[in-house]
Amino acid sequence: VSNQNSFRIFPNPASKNISILSLWNGSIKYEIFDMMGRKILQGSFFKEISVDIETLSDGNYILHFQSNDKIEHFKIVVKK
């Protein structure tokens, strides 16, 4: 479980999907990047979401969140 003050991301490592819970208010944009900096997935949500990652290959990824003037990053691991 990745857990900073504003987000809870689980499971991590994950194989099929990741659940994201946020304390931020308003719309939150998320992006998932591979370690080469290529954007793999993106979307937006309010408070919580389950993101399907079954199409991602095994490896490390960066999960980027942005809402208004706030930005946070997390490392997630895909392992099937």
Coordinates of N, CA, C and O in Angstrom, one line a residue:
V1 N 0.8 -1.2 0.0 CA 0.0 0.0 0.0 C 0.9 1.2 0.0 O 1.7 1.4 0.9
S2 N 0.7 2.1 -1.0 CA 1.3 3.4 -1.0 C 0.4 4.3 -0.3 O -0.8 4.4 -0.6
N3 N 0.9 5.1 0.7 CA 0.1 5.9 1.5 C 0.8 7.2 1.9 O 1.7 7.1 2.7
Q4 N 0.5 8.3 1.2 CA 1.0 9.6 1.7 C -0.3 10.3 2.3 O -1.3 9.7 2.4
N5 N -0.1 11.5 2.7 CA -1.2 12.2 3.4 C -2.5 12.3 2.5 O -3.6 12.2 3.0
S6 N -2.3 12.4 1.2 CA -3.5 12.7 0.3 C -4.0 11.5 -0.4 O -5.2 11.6 -0.9
F7 N -3.3 10.4 -0.6 CA -3.7 9.3 -1.4 C -3.4 8.0 -0.7 O -2.5 7.8 0.0
R8 N -4.3 7.0 -1.1 CA -4.0 5.6 -0.7 C -4.2 4.8 -2.0 O -5.2 4.9 -2.7
I9 N -3.1 4.1 -2.3 CA -3.1 3.3 -3.6 C -2.8 1.9 -3.3 O -1.8 1.6 -2.6
F10 N -3.7 1.0 -3.7 CA -3.5 -0.4 -3.4 C -4.2 -1.3 -4.4 O -5.1 -0.9 -5.1
P11 N -3.8 -2.6 -4.6 CA -2.6 -3.1 -4.0 C -1.4 -2.6 -4.8 O -1.5 -2.1 -5.9
N12 N -0.2 -2.7 -4.2 CA 1.0 -2.3 -4.9 C 2.1 -3.1 -4.3 O 2.6 -2.9 -3.2
P13 N 2.6 -4.1 -5.1 CA 2.4 -4.4 -6.5 C 1.0 -4.9 -6.8 O 0.3 -5.4 -6.0
A14 N 0.6 -4.7 -8.1 CA -0.7 -5.0 -8.6 C -0.6 -5.8 -9.9 O 0.4 -5.7 -10.6
S15 N -1.7 -6.5 -10.2 CA -1.6 -7.3 -11.5 C -2.8 -6.9 -12.4 O -2.6 -6.9 -13.6
K16 N -4.0 -6.7 -11.8 CA -5.2 -6.4 -12.7 C -5.7 -5.0 -12.6 O -6.1 -4.4 -13.6
N17 N -5.7 -4.5 -11.4 CA -6.2 -3.1 -11.2 C -5.6 -2.5 -9.9 O -5.2 -3.2 -9.1
I18 N -5.7 -1.2 -9.9 CA -5.3 -0.5 -8.6 C -6.4 0.4 -8.2 O -7.1 0.9 -9.0
S19 N -6.6 0.4 -6.9 CA -7.6 1.3 -6.3 C -7.0 2.5 -5.8 O -5.9 2.4 -5.2
I20 N -7.6 3.6 -6.0 CA -7.0 4.9 -5.6 C -8.1 5.7 -4.8 O -9.2 5.8 -5.2
L21 N -7.7 6.1 -3.6 CA -8.6 6.9 -2.7 C -7.9 8.2 -2.4 O -6.7 8.2 -2.1
S22 N -8.6 9.3 -2.5 CA -8.0 10.6 -2.4 C -8.7 11.4 -1.4 O -10.0 11.4 -1.2
L23 N -8.0 12.3 -0.7 CA -8.6 13.3 0.2 C -8.7 14.6 -0.4 O -9.3 15.5 0.1
W24 N -8.2 14.7 -1.7 CA -8.3 16.0 -2.4 C -9.8 16.2 -2.8 O -10.5 15.3 -3.1
N25 N -10.2 17.5 -2.9 CA -11.5 17.9 -3.3 C -11.4 18.2 -4.8 O -10.4 18.7 -5.3
G26 N -12.5 18.0 -5.5 CA -12.6 18.4 -6.9 C -12.1 17.3 -7.8 O -11.8 16.2 -7.4
S27 N -12.0 17.6 -9.1 CA -11.6 16.7 -10.1 C -10.1 16.4 -10.0 O -9.3 17.4 -9.9
I28 N -9.7 15.2 -10.1 CA -8.3 14.8 -10.1 C -7.9 14.2 -11.4 O -8.5 13.2 -11.8
K29 N -6.9 14.7 -12.0 CA -6.4 14.0 -13.2 C -5.2 13.1 -12.9 O -4.4 13.4 -12.0
Y30 N -5.3 11.8 -13.4 CA -4.2 10.9 -13.2 C -3.5 10.5 -14.5 O -4.2 10.5 -15.6
E31 N -2.3 10.3 -14.5 CA -1.5 9.8 -15.6 C -0.6 8.7 -15.1 O 0.0 8.8 -14.1
I32 N -0.4 7.7 -15.9 CA 0.6 6.6 -15.6 C 1.7 6.6 -16.7 O 1.3 6.6 -17.9
F33 N 2.9 6.7 -16.3 CA 4.0 6.8 -17.2 C 4.9 5.6 -17.0 O 5.1 5.1 -15.8
D34 N 5.5 5.1 -18.1 CA 6.5 4.0 -17.9 C 7.9 4.7 -17.5 O 7.9 5.9 -17.4
M35 N 8.9 3.9 -17.2 CA 10.1 4.5 -16.7 C 10.9 5.2 -17.8 O 11.9 5.9 -17.5
M36 N 10.5 5.2 -19.1 CA 11.1 5.9 -20.1 C 10.4 7.3 -20.3 O 10.7 8.1 -21.2
G37 N 9.3 7.6 -19.5 CA 8.6 8.8 -19.5 C 7.5 8.8 -20.5 O 6.9 9.9 -20.7
R38 N 7.1 7.7 -21.1 CA 6.0 7.6 -22.0 C 4.7 7.5 -21.3 O 4.6 6.7 -20.4
K39 N 3.7 8.3 -21.6 CA 2.4 8.3 -21.0 C 1.7 7.0 -21.5 O 1.5 6.8 -22.7
I40 N 1.2 6.1 -20.5 CA 0.6 4.9 -20.9 C -0.9 4.9 -20.7 O -1.7 4.5 -21.5
L41 N -1.4 5.5 -19.6 CA -2.8 5.7 -19.3 C -3.1 7.0 -18.7 O -2.2 7.6 -18.1
Q42 N -4.3 7.5 -18.9 CA -4.7 8.7 -18.2 C -6.2 8.7 -18.0 O -6.9 8.0 -18.6
G43 N -6.6 9.6 -17.1 CA -8.1 9.7 -16.9 C -8.3 10.7 -15.7 O -7.3 11.5 -15.3
S44 N -9.5 10.8 -15.3 CA -9.8 11.7 -14.1 C -10.9 11.1 -13.3 O -11.6 10.1 -13.7
F45 N -10.9 11.6 -12.0 CA -11.9 11.0 -11.1 C -12.1 12.0 -9.9 O -11.4 13.0 -9.8
F46 N -13.1 11.7 -9.1 CA -13.4 12.4 -7.9 C -13.3 11.4 -6.7 O -14.0 10.4 -6.8
K47 N -12.5 11.6 -5.8 CA -12.4 10.9 -4.5 C -11.8 9.5 -4.7 O -10.9 9.1 -3.9
E48 N -12.4 8.6 -5.6 CA -11.9 7.2 -5.7 C -12.1 6.7 -7.1 O -13.0 7.1 -7.8
I49 N -11.3 5.7 -7.4 CA -11.4 5.1 -8.7 C -10.6 3.7 -8.7 O -9.7 3.5 -7.9
S50 N -11.0 2.8 -9.5 CA -10.3 1.6 -9.8 C -9.8 1.7 -11.2 O -10.6 1.8 -12.1
V51 N -8.5 1.5 -11.4 CA -7.9 1.7 -12.7 C -7.4 0.3 -13.2 O -6.7 -0.4 -12.5
D52 N -7.9 -0.1 -14.4 CA -7.6 -1.4 -15.0 C -6.1 -1.3 -15.6 O -5.9 -0.4 -16.4
I53 N -5.2 -2.1 -15.1 CA -3.8 -2.1 -15.5 C -3.5 -3.4 -16.2 O -2.3 -3.7 -16.3
E54 N -4.4 -4.2 -16.5 CA -4.1 -5.6 -17.1 C -3.3 -5.5 -18.4 O -2.6 -6.4 -18.7
T55 N -3.4 -4.4 -19.1 CA -2.7 -4.3 -20.4 C -1.2 -3.9 -20.2 O -0.5 -3.9 -21.1
L56 N -0.9 -3.5 -19.0 CA 0.5 -3.0 -18.7 C 1.4 -4.2 -18.5 O 1.0 -5.2 -17.9
S57 N 2.6 -4.1 -19.0 CA 3.6 -5.1 -18.8 C 4.2 -5.1 -17.4 O 4.1 -4.0 -16.8
D58 N 4.8 -6.2 -16.9 CA 5.4 -6.2 -15.6 C 6.5 -5.1 -15.6 O 7.2 -4.8 -16.6
G59 N 6.6 -4.4 -14.5 CA 7.6 -3.4 -14.3 C 7.2 -2.3 -13.4 O 6.1 -2.3 -12.8
N60 N 8.0 -1.2 -13.3 CA 7.7 0.0 -12.5 C 7.1 1.1 -13.3 O 7.5 1.3 -14.5
Y61 N 6.2 1.8 -12.7 CA 5.5 2.9 -13.4 C 5.4 4.1 -12.4 O 5.5 3.9 -11.2
I62 N 5.2 5.3 -13.0 CA 5.0 6.5 -12.2 C 3.6 6.9 -12.3 O 3.1 7.0 -13.4
L63 N 2.9 7.0 -11.2 CA 1.5 7.5 -11.1 C 1.5 8.9 -10.7 O 2.0 9.3 -9.7
H64 N 1.0 9.8 -11.6 CA 1.0 11.3 -11.4 C -0.4 11.7 -11.2 O -1.3 11.4 -12.0
F65 N -0.6 12.6 -10.2 CA -1.9 13.2 -9.9 C -1.7 14.7 -9.9 O -0.7 15.2 -9.5
Q66 N -2.8 15.3 -10.5 CA -2.8 16.8 -10.5 C -4.2 17.3 -10.3 O -5.2 16.7 -10.9
S67 N -4.4 18.3 -9.5 CA -5.7 18.9 -9.3 C -5.4 20.4 -8.9 O -4.7 20.6 -7.9
N68 N -5.9 21.3 -9.7 CA -5.6 22.7 -9.5 C -4.1 22.9 -9.3 O -3.3 22.6 -10.2
D69 N -3.6 23.4 -8.2 CA -2.2 23.7 -8.0 C -1.5 22.6 -7.3 O -0.3 22.7 -6.9
K70 N -2.1 21.5 -7.1 CA -1.5 20.4 -6.3 C -1.0 19.3 -7.3 O -1.7 18.9 -8.2
I71 N 0.2 18.7 -7.0 CA 0.7 17.6 -7.8 C 1.4 16.6 -6.8 O 2.0 17.0 -5.9
E72 N 1.1 15.3 -7.1 CA 1.8 14.3 -6.4 C 2.2 13.1 -7.3 O 1.5 12.9 -8.3
H73 N 3.3 12.4 -7.0 CA 3.7 11.3 -7.8 C 3.9 10.1 -6.9 O 4.4 10.2 -5.7
F74 N 3.7 8.9 -7.4 CA 3.9 7.6 -6.7 C 4.5 6.6 -7.7 O 4.2 6.7 -8.9
K75 N 5.2 5.7 -7.1 CA 5.7 4.6 -7.9 C 4.8 3.4 -7.7 O 4.4 3.1 -6.6
I76 N 4.4 2.8 -8.8 CA 3.6 1.6 -8.7 C 4.3 0.5 -9.4 O 5.1 0.7 -10.3
V77 N 4.1 -0.8 -9.0 CA 4.7 -1.9 -9.6 C 3.6 -2.8 -10.1 O 2.7 -3.2 -9.4
V78 N 3.8 -3.2 -11.4 CA 2.9 -4.2 -12.0 C 3.7 -5.5 -12.0 O 4.8 -5.6 -12.5
K79 N 3.0 -6.6 -11.5 CA 3.7 -7.9 -11.4 C 2.5 -8.9 -11.5 O 1.6 -9.0 -10.7
K80 N 2.6 -9.7 -12.6 CA 1.5 -10.7 -12.9 C 1.9 -12.1 -12.6 O 3.0 -12.4 -12.3

